Structures are given as C-alpha cells and as structure tokens.
Coordinates of C-alpha atoms and ligand atoms in Angstrom, one line a residue:
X1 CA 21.8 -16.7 -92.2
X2 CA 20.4 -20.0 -92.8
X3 CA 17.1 -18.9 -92.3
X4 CA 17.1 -16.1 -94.5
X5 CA 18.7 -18.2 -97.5
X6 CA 15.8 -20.3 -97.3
X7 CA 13.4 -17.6 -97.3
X8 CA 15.0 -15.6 -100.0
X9 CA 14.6 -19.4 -102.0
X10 CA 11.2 -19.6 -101.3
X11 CA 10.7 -16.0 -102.3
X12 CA 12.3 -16.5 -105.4
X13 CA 10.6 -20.1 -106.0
X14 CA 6.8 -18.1 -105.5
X15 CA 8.2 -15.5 -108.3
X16 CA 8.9 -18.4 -110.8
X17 CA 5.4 -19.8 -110.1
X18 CA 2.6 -19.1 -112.1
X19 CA -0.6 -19.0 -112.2
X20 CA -3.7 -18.9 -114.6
X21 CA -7.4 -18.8 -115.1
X22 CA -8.4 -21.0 -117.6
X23 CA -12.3 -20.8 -118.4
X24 CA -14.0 -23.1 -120.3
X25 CA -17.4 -22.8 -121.8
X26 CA -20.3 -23.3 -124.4
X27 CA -23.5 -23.6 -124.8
X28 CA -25.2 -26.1 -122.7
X29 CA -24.3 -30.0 -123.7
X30 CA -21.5 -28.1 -125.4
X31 CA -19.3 -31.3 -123.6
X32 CA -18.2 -28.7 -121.0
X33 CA -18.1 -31.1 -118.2
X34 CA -16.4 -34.0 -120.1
X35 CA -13.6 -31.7 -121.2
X36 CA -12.5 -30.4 -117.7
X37 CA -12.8 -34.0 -116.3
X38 CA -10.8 -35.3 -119.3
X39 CA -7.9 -32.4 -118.9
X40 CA -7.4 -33.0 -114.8
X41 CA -7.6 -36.7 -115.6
X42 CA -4.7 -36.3 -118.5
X43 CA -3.0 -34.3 -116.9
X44 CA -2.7 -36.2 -113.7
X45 CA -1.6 -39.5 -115.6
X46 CA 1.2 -37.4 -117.8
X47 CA 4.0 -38.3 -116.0
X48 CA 3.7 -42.0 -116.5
X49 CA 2.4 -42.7 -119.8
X50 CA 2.3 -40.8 -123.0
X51 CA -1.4 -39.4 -123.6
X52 CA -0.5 -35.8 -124.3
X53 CA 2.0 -35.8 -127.2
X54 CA 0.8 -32.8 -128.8
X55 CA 1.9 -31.0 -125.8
X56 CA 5.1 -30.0 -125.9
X57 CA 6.2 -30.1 -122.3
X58 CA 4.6 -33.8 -121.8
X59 CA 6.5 -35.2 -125.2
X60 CA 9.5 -33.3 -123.6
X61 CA 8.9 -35.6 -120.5
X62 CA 9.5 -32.3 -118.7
X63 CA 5.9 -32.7 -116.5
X64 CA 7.5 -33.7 -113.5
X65 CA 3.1 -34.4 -112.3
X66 CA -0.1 -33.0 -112.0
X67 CA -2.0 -32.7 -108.7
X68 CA -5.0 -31.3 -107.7
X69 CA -4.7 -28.9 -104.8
X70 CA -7.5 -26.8 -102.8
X71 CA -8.8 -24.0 -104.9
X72 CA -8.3 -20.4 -104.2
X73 CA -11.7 -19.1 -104.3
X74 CA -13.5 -20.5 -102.0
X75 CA -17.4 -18.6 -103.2
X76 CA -17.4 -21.1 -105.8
X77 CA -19.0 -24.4 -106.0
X78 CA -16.0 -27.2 -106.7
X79 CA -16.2 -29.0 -109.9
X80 CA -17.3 -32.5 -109.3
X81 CA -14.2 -34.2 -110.6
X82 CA -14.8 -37.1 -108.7
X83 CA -18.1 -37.7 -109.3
X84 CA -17.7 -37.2 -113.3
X85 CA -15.0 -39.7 -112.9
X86 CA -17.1 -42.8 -111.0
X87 CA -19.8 -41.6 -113.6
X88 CA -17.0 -42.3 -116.7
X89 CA -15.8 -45.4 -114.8
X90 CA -19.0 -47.3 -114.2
X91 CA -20.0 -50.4 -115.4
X92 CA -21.7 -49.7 -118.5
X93 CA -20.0 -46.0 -118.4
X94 CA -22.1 -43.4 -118.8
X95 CA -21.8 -39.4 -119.2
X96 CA -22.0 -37.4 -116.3
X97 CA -25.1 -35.6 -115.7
X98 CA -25.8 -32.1 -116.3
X99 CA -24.5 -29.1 -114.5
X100 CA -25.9 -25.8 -114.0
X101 CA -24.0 -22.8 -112.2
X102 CA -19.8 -21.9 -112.6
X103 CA -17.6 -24.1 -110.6
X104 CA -13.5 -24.6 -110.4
X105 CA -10.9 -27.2 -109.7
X106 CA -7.1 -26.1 -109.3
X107 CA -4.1 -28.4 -110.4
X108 CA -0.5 -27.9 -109.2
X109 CA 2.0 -28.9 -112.6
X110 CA 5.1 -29.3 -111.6
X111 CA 7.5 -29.1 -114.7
X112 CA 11.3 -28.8 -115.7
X113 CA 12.0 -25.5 -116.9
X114 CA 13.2 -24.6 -120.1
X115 CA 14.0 -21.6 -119.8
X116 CA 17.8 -20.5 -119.1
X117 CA 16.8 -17.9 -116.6
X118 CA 14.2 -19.9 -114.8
X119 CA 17.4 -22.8 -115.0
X120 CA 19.8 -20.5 -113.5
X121 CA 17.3 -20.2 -109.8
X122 CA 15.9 -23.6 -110.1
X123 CA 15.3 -26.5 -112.4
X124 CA 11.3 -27.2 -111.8
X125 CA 8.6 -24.4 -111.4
X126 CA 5.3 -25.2 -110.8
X127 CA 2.4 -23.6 -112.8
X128 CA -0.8 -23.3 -110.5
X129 CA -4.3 -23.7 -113.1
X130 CA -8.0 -23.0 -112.0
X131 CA -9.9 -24.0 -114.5
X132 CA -13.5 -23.0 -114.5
X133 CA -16.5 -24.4 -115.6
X134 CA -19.1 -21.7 -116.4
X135 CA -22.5 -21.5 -119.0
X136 CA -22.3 -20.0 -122.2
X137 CA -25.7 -18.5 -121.8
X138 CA -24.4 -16.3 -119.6
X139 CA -22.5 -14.4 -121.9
X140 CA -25.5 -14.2 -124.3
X141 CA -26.3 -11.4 -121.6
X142 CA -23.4 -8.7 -122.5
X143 CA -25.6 -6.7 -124.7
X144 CA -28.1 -6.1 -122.3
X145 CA -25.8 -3.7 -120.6
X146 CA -26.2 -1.5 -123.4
X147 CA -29.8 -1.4 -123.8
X148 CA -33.0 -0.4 -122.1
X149 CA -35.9 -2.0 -121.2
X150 CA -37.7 -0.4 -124.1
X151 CA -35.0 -1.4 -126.8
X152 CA -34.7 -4.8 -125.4
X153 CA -38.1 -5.5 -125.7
X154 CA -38.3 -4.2 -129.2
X155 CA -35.6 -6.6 -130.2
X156 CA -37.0 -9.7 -128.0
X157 CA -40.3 -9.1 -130.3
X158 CA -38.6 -8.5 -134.0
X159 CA -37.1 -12.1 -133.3
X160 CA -40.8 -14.1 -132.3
X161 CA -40.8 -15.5 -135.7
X162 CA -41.0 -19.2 -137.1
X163 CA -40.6 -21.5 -134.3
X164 CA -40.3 -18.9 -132.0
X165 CA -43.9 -17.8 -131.8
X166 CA -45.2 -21.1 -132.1
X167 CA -43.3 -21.5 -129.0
X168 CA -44.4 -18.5 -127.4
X169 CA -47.6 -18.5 -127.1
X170 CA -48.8 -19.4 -124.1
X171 CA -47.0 -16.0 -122.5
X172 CA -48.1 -13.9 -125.4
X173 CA -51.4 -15.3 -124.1
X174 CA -51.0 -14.0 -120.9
X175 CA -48.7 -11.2 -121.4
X176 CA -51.9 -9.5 -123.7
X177 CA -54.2 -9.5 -121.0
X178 CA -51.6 -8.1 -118.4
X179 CA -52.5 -4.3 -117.9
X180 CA -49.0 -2.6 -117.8
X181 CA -50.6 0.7 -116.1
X182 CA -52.1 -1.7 -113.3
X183 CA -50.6 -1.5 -109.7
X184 CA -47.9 -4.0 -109.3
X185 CA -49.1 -7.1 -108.5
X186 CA -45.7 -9.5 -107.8
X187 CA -47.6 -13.2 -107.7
X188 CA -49.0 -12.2 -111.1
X189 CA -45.7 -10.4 -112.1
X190 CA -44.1 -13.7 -111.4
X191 CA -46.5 -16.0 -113.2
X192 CA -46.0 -14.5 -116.5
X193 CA -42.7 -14.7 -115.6
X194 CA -42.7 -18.2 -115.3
X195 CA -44.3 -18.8 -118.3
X196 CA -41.7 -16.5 -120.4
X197 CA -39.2 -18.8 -119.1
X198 CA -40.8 -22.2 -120.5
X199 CA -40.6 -20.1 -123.2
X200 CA -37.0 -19.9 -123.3
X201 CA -36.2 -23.5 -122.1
X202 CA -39.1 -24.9 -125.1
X203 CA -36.7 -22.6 -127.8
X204 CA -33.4 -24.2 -126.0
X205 CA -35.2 -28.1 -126.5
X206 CA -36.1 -27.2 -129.7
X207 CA -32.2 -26.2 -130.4
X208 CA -32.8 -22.3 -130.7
X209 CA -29.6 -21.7 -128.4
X210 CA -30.2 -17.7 -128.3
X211 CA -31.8 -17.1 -125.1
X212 CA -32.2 -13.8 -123.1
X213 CA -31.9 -13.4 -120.8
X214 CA -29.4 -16.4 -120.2
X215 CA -29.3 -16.6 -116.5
X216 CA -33.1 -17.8 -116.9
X217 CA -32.4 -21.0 -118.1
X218 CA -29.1 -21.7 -115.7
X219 CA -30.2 -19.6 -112.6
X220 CA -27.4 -21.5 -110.5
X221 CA -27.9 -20.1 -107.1
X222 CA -30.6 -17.7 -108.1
X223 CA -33.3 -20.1 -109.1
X224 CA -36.7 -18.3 -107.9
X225 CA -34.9 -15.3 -106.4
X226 CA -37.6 -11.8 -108.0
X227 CA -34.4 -11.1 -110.1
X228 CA -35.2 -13.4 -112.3
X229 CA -39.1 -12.1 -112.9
X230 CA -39.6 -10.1 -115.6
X231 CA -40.1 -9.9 -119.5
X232 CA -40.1 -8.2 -122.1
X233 CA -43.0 -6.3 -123.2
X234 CA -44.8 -5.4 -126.3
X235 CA -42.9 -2.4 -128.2
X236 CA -47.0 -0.4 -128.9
X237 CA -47.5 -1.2 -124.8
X238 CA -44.8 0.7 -123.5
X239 CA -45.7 4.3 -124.8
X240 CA -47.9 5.1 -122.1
X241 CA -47.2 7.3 -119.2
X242 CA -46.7 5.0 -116.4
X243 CA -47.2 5.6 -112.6
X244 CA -44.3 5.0 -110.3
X245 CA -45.9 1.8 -109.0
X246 CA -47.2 0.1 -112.1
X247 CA -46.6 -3.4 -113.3
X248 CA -44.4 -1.9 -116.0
X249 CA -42.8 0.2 -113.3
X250 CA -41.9 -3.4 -111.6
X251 CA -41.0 -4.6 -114.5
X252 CA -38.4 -2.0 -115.2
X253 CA -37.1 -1.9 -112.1
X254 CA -36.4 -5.7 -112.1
X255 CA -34.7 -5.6 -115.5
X256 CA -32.0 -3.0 -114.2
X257 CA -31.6 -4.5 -111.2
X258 CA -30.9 -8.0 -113.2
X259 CA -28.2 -5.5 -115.6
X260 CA -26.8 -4.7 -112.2
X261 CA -26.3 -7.4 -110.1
X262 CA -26.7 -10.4 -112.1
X263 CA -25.0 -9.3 -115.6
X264 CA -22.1 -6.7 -114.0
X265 CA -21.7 -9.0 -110.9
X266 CA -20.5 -11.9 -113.6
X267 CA -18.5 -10.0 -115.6
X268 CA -16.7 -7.8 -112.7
X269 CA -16.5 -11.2 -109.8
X270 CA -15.5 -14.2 -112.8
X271 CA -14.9 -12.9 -116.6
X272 CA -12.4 -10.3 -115.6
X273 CA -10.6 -12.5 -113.5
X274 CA -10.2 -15.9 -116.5
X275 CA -7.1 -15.2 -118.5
X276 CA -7.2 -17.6 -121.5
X277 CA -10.8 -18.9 -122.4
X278 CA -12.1 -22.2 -124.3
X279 CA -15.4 -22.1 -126.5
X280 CA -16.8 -25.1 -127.1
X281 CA -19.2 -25.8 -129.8
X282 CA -21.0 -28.9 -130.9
X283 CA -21.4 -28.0 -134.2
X284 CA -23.1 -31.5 -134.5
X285 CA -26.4 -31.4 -133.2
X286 CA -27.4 -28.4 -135.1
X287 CA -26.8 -29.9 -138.8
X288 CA -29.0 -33.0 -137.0
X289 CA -31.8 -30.5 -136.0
X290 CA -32.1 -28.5 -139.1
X291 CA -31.8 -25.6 -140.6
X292 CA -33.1 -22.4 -138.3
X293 CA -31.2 -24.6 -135.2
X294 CA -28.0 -24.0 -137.6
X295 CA -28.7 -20.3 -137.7
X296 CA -29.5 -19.6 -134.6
X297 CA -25.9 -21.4 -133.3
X298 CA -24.4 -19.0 -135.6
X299 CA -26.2 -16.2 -134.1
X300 CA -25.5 -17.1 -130.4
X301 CA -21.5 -17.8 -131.1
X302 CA -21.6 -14.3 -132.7
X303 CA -23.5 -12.7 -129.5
X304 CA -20.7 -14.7 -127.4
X305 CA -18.0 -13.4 -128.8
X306 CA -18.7 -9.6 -127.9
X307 CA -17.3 -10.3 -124.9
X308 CA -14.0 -10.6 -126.4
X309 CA -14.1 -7.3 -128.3
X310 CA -13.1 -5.3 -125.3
X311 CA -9.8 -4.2 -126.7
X312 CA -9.0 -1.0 -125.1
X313 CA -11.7 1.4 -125.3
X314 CA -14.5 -1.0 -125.3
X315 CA -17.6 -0.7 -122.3
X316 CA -16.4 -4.1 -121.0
X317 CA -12.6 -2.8 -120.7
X318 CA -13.4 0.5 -119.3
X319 CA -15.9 -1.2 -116.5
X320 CA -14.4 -4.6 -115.6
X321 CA -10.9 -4.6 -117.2
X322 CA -10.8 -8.1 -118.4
X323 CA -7.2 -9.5 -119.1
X324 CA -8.1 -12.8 -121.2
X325 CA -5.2 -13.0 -124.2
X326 CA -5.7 -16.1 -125.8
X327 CA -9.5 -17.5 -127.1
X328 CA -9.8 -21.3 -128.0
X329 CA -12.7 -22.5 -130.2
X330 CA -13.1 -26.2 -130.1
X331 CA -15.7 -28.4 -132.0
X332 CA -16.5 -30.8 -129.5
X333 CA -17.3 -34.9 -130.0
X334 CA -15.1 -34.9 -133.3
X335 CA -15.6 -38.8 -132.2
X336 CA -18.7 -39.1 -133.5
X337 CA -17.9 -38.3 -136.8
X338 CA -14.7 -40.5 -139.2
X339 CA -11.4 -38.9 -138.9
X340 CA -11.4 -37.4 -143.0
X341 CA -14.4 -35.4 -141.2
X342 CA -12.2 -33.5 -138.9
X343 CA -11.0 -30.8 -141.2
X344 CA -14.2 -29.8 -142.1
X345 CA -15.4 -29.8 -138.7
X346 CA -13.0 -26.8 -138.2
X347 CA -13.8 -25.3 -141.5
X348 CA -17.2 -25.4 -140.5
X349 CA -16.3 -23.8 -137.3
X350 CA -14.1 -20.9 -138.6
X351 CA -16.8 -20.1 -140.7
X352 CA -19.5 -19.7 -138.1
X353 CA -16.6 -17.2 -136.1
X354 CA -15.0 -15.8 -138.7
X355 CA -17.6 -12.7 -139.9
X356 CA -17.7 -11.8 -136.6
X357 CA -13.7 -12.5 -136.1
X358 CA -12.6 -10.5 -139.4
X359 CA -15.2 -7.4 -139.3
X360 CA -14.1 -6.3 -135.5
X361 CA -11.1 -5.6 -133.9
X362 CA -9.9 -8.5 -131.1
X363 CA -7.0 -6.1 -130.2
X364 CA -4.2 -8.2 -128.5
X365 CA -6.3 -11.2 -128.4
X366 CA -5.0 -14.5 -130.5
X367 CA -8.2 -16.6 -131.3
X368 CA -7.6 -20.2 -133.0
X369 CA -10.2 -23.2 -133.7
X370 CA -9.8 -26.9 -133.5
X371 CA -11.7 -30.1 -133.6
X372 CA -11.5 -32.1 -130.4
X373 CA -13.1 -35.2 -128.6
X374 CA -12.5 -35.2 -125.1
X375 CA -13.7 -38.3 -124.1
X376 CA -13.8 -41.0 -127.4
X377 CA -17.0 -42.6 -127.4
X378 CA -15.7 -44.8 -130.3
X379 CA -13.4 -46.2 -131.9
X380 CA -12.8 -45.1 -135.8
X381 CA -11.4 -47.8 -139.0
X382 CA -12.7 -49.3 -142.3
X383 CA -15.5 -51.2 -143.3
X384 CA -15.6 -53.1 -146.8
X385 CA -18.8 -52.6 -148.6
X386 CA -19.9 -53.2 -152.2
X387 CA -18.1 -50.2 -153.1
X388 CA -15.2 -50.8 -151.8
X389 CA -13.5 -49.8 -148.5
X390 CA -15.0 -46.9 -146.1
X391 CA -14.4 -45.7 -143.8
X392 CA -16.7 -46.0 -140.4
X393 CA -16.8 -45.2 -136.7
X394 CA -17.8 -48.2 -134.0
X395 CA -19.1 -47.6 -130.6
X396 CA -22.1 -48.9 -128.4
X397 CA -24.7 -47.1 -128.1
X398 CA -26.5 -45.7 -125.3
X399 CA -29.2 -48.6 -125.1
X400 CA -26.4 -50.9 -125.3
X401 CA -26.1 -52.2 -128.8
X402 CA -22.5 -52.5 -130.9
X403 CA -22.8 -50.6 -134.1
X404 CA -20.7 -49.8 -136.4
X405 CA -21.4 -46.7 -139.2
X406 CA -20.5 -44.3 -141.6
X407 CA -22.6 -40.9 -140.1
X408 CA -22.3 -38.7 -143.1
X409 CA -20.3 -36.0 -144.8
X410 CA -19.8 -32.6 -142.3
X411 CA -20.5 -29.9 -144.9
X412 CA -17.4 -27.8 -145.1
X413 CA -19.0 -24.3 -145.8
X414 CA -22.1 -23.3 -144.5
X415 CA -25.0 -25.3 -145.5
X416 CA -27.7 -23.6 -147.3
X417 CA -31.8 -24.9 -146.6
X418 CA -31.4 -27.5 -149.0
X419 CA -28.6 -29.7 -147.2
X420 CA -31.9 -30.7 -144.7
X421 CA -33.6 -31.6 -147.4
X422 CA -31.4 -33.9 -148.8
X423 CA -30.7 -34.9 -145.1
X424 CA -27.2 -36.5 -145.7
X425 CA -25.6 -36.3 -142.0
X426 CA -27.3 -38.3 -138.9
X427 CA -25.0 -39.4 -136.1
X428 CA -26.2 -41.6 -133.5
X429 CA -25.5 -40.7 -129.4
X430 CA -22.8 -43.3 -127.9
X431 CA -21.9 -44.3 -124.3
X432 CA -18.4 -43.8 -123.3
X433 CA -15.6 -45.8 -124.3
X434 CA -14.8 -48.3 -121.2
X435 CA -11.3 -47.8 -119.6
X436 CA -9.4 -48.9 -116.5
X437 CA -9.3 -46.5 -113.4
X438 CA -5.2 -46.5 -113.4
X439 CA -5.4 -45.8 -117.6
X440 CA -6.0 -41.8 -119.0
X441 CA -9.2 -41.7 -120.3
X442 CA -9.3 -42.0 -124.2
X443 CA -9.1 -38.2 -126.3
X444 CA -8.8 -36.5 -129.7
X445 CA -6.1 -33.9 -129.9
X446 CA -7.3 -32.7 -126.1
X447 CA -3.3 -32.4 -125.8
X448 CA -3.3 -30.1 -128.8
X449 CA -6.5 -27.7 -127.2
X450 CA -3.9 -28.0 -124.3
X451 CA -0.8 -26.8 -125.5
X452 CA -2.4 -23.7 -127.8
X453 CA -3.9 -22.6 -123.9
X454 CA -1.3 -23.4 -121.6
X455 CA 1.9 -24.4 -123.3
X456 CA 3.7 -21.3 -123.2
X457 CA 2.6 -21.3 -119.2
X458 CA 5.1 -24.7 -119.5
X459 CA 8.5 -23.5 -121.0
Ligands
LIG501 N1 -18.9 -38.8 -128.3 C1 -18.7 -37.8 -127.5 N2 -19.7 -37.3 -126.8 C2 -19.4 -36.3 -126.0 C3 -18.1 -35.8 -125.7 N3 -18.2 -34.8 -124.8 C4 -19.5 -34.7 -124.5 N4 -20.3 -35.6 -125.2 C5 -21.7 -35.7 -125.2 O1 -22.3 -34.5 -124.9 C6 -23.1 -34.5 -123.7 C7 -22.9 -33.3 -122.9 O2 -21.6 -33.2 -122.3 P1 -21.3 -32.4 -121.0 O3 -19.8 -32.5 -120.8 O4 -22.1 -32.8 -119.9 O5 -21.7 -31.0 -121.5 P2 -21.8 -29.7 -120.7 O6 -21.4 -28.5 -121.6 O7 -21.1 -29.8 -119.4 O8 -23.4 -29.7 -120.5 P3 -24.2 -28.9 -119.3 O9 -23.6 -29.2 -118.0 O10 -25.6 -29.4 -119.5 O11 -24.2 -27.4 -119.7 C8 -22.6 -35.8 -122.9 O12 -23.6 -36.3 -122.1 C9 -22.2 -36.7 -124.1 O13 -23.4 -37.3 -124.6 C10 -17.0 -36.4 -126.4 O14 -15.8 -36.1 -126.3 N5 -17.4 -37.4 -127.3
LIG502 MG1 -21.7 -29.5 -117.5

C-alpha cells in the first residue's frame, strides 16, 4: 500500500512538472552566448541574493534554486557554460569566444507554487528549461523552401548591388567562365563554391547580415560536407536545355538536396521542438557601420521572422508543426549606451519589427521587445562638463584603459542617410565588468527578458 502511495506521489509530482524549450538567437555577435551564460548563472544564484527582481517568482522568494541537470537530447553539442564562465571570471575578464553550431544546457528550478491546485498536491514543483543556443543565419534559410533554383538565383542577383558587387567579384569572376552545359566537374564545382562563400563571409565583415544561404557561414557539423557546394547562377545562364549530368545539373541537385536535409532537417529536428523563442539584436553596431549595414539588419530581422508566421495554414505549420507561443525581441548591450538611451533602443527596435509584425498575421503568438544587457560592461552616472551635468557611461576598455564617455544619442525612429553624415553616435567596445565567482554576474533587466519568457512557467 505503501508502495503504491509513493508511486501515485511521484506520478502526480511528474504531472505538476514542467518543461520548456527556450531558444535563444540572433544574428552572429548578437550576445547570444553571454545571454545564456548570464541566465544559468542568475538563475543559479537566485535563491541567495536578489539579482532577479523583475521576476516575479524570485522577488516572491518563491525560487526554492536553480540547478543544472544533464540534458535530454543528447545529438546536441552542450553549451559551454563552464568555459564561458572561467572566460567572464578571468583576470582581466574577457568575452567568451565565438560559437558556431546549436547547443543546450538544462536547469532544474525548483519553486513554491502559487497556484491553489498545484498547493493542494504539493507545495514546490519544479520547472525543467533547455535553453538552446542556435544561429540566426539559419533561419535566413526559410524562404528557400519555397523557391527553385531558378527563382533563387534571380533574387541572389537583383540584390549584387552597392557593396555587394564590389564584394563579389572574385566569384562573378569565376562563375562567368564556368560553362553550365559542361559535364560536372565536382573539384571545380567546389572551388567556385568556395569562393561564393568568402563572398558571404566579406558581406557579413562588412555588416551586410543577409546571407543565403545561412548554413554557409555557420556550417556547424557540416563544414566541407558537398552540401554546402553550390551557387547561384546567372538568371540569362539558366535557359538552356541542360543534360542530366551538367554542372548546372549538379548544381541543382545540390541546392535541393541542401532544401532537404539541411533547411527541413532544422526546422523538423530543433524549430518545431523550442516553445518560446528570444531574438536578439544589436541594434548598435549597425548605426556605427552606416547606413546600407542599417538596412540590411532591417532586412534580415524581417526575413527572420517568417518563421513565426506559421499560424495555422502556413507551409511551416502544415510540414513541421511548430508550437512556439511567445517571441521575445531583445536589443542587446543596452550597457554600452547611458540609461535615458534605453527607451529609444526599444523604439528603435519596434520599429525595425513592426512593418513586418503589423502587416501579417502572428496568430496565437504574443511578440514583445525590450532593451537588455546581459553582462554590464560598465557602469553608468554623471559627469560635470562646461555645460553642466551629463550624463556618461565608464568601463575599461578592451586594451585596458579606464574611460569614461557620453556615446551619443540612439535615434528613436529610423535614421534616414543623413544621420551617417552627421555621424552623432560612436560607442567604444568594453571588457567585462570584474566580479567575484560566489557573486551573480552584473545585468540590465535580464530578470525582466526572464519573467515575459518563463514567468508564467513559475506560478
Ligand atoms: N557591453 C556588452 N557587450 C556585450 C554584451 N553581450 C555581448 N556583448 C559583446 O558582444 C560580443 C558577442 O557576444 P556573444 O555572446 O559571443 O555573441 P554570440 O551571439 O554568441 O556570437 P556568435 O557565437 O559569434 O554567434 C561579445 O564578445 C561582447 O563584446 C553585453 O551584455 N554588454
Ligand atoms: Mg555564441
């Protein structure tokens, strides 16, 4: 009798748990890695000091703790918690390094329930989160599920202009002497191929963020694999009659196959498995580039956030069936700019989302933006100057120097051409703020990116 007490205890206790998929992304140096180690590392400390107050259930005091437990999909690469951490902890701290493919961590949250029902079987529950680290590029690749070779080569050409085709050149080079008609010839195939791909990473160090396709640029496991050889091809070339074992033939065959098994794989194996999502967007760097960087932001964050429009008839729903419900968009290293800048970080932000938000229907999704700094690289007050009082960030920066400045307005509507001109906004790169080991790392309103993803997982 005892026995099957218990059980029916631990049956119930598994019902109250919950679970869910929280994927995080942007762009690369979006701050993707710095966010996830920041949120393990808050929420881990929550139980003994107050570094989460914009979270409900940690102002509540009703996070019992936070640990991290073995993940449950074991095909993925771990996120390198650890290693971010001694990286944020040295002496000077510095920013972790780069990542490149999607990796997890799970965190067992024990918390007090608040709910009478959950009260009535037991007072704690504990929610189970995987949250996973994955490139934005890779959902620049959506719409290539709905268009062919032909098409997708027509619409990689109509956008070679301005620093585009100054960047291209060196494959357009090559590409005009290939002979599509030609038997297929895969060490040639793959040499163009290589060079259309320093083509993509010279637009992504030049800040032109839309890429395709994305997996070039982050091939994770499937750096060098044929997949990943192809591109596109001039619209006038393509009208010929082809043989079944032409280049162009090749060509083809690689593009579906990366539609396949590289763009379907992702969406039906990860996407449709997250079930709340965070965007992150430094909205930064682009008003330091200039202008067409700006744009082309604008551009990508629109092409990423198709793969929200699924509602219920979309191609995404009626292939993968994805079940996210709630969309985060954060603008990332709010630090770096004075605190009266915040609000039009998020302005900024809505405004790059919104036409795209507004004119399409996110059916049953609840989307929200914020400004955020997940790990403070400085510290923010006033400085007197002739004019009187201003305010000014300080921080050191990454050679090592103590500086304290004022970086600039953050235009609150879109800027037009001339804002470059007049170049008002610069902002200067900082290390991490220093911290003991035993201490939460230092964060803007990370609690309140928190509590809009996971608090009503806490009640
Ligand atoms: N000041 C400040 N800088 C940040 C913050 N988060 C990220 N950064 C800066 O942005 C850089 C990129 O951050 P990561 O977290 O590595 O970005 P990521 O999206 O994981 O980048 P990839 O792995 O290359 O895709 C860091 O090296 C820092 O310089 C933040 O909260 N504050
Ligand atoms: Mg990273």
């Amino acid at each position: 009798m005892k026995r099957i007490s218990q059980e029916m205890t631990d049956l119930i206790h598994r019902g109250l748990d919950s679970h869910v998929r929280l994927a995080v992304t942007g762009l690369s140096r979006a701050g993707k890695t710095a966010f996830i180690s920041s949120l393990v590392n808050q929420l881990v400390h929550t139980s003994t000091h107050d570094n989460l107050p914009l979270l409900a259930a940690a102002r509540d005091k009703r996070i019992i703790g936070a640990k991290r437990v073995p993940q449950s999909n074991l095909m993925v690469p771990s996120f390198g918690y650890d290693e971010a951490m001694s990286q944020l902890h040295a002496n000077p701290p510095h920013w972790p390094v780069p990542t490149r493919d999607v990796s997890e961590i799970r965190l067992a949250i024990k918390y007090k329930t608040h709910s009478r029902t959950r009260k009535l079987i037991s007072k704690t529950s504990t929610l189970y989160l995987d949250v996973i680290d994955y490139p934005g590029e890779w959902l620049l690749d959506l719409p290539l599920l709905q268009l062919d070779f032909e098409t997708w080569s027509a619409q990689q050409f109509n956008a070679l202009h301005g620093k585009r085709a100054e960047l291209a050149q060196e494959w357009l080079t090559q590409l005009d002497q290939l002979d599509l008609q030609q038997e297929a010839n895969e060490k040639h195939l793959a040499e163009i191929a290589a060079l259309y791909t320093d083509y993509l990473h010279r637009c992504k160090e030049a800040g032109l963020h839309w890429v395709q396709p994305g997996r070039f640029v982050l091939p994770g496991e499937l750096a060098g694999a044929p997949v990943l050889q192809f591109f596109p091809c001039r619209p006038d070339t393509l009208q010929h009659k082809n043989g079944k074992h032409s280049m162009l033939a090749l060509l083809k065959q690689r593009y579906e196959e990366y539609q396949n098994k590289v763009v379907k794989a992702f969406y039906k194996h990860h996407f449709a498995t997250f079930d709340r999502q965070i965007v992150l967007v430094d909205c930064l760097s682009p008003l330091n580039e200039g202008h067409e960087s700006f744009m082309d932001m604008r551009d990508a964050l629109e092409q990423i956030m198709q793969s929200f429009r699924y509602g219920r008839s979309g191609m995404l729903s009626r292939l993968f069936a994805p079940k996210i419900d709630k969309v985060l968009f954060a603008a990332t290293k709010a630090d770096h700019v004075t605190p009266d800048q915040h609000p039009n970080m998020v302005a900024l932000l809505q405004q790059m989302i919104h036409p795209a938000w507004q004119h399409t229907a996110y059916e049953n999704i609840e989307m929200s933006c914020l400004s955020m700094a997940s790990v403070r690289a400085t510290q923010s007050g006033h400085i007197e100057t002739g004019q009187g009082r201003v305010s000014a960030i300080q921080g050191t920066t990454l050679q090592g120097d103590n500086m304290t400045v004022y970086p600039g307005e953050v235009p609150k509507r879109l800027p037009n051409a001339d804002f470059w001109h007049n170049r008002s906004f610069d902002f200067t790169a900082f290390r991490p703020m220093s911290g003991h080991q035993d201490e939460p790392l230092k964060h803007i309103r990370l609690d309140k990116a928190l509590d809009t993803l996971i608090g009503d997982k806490l009640k």
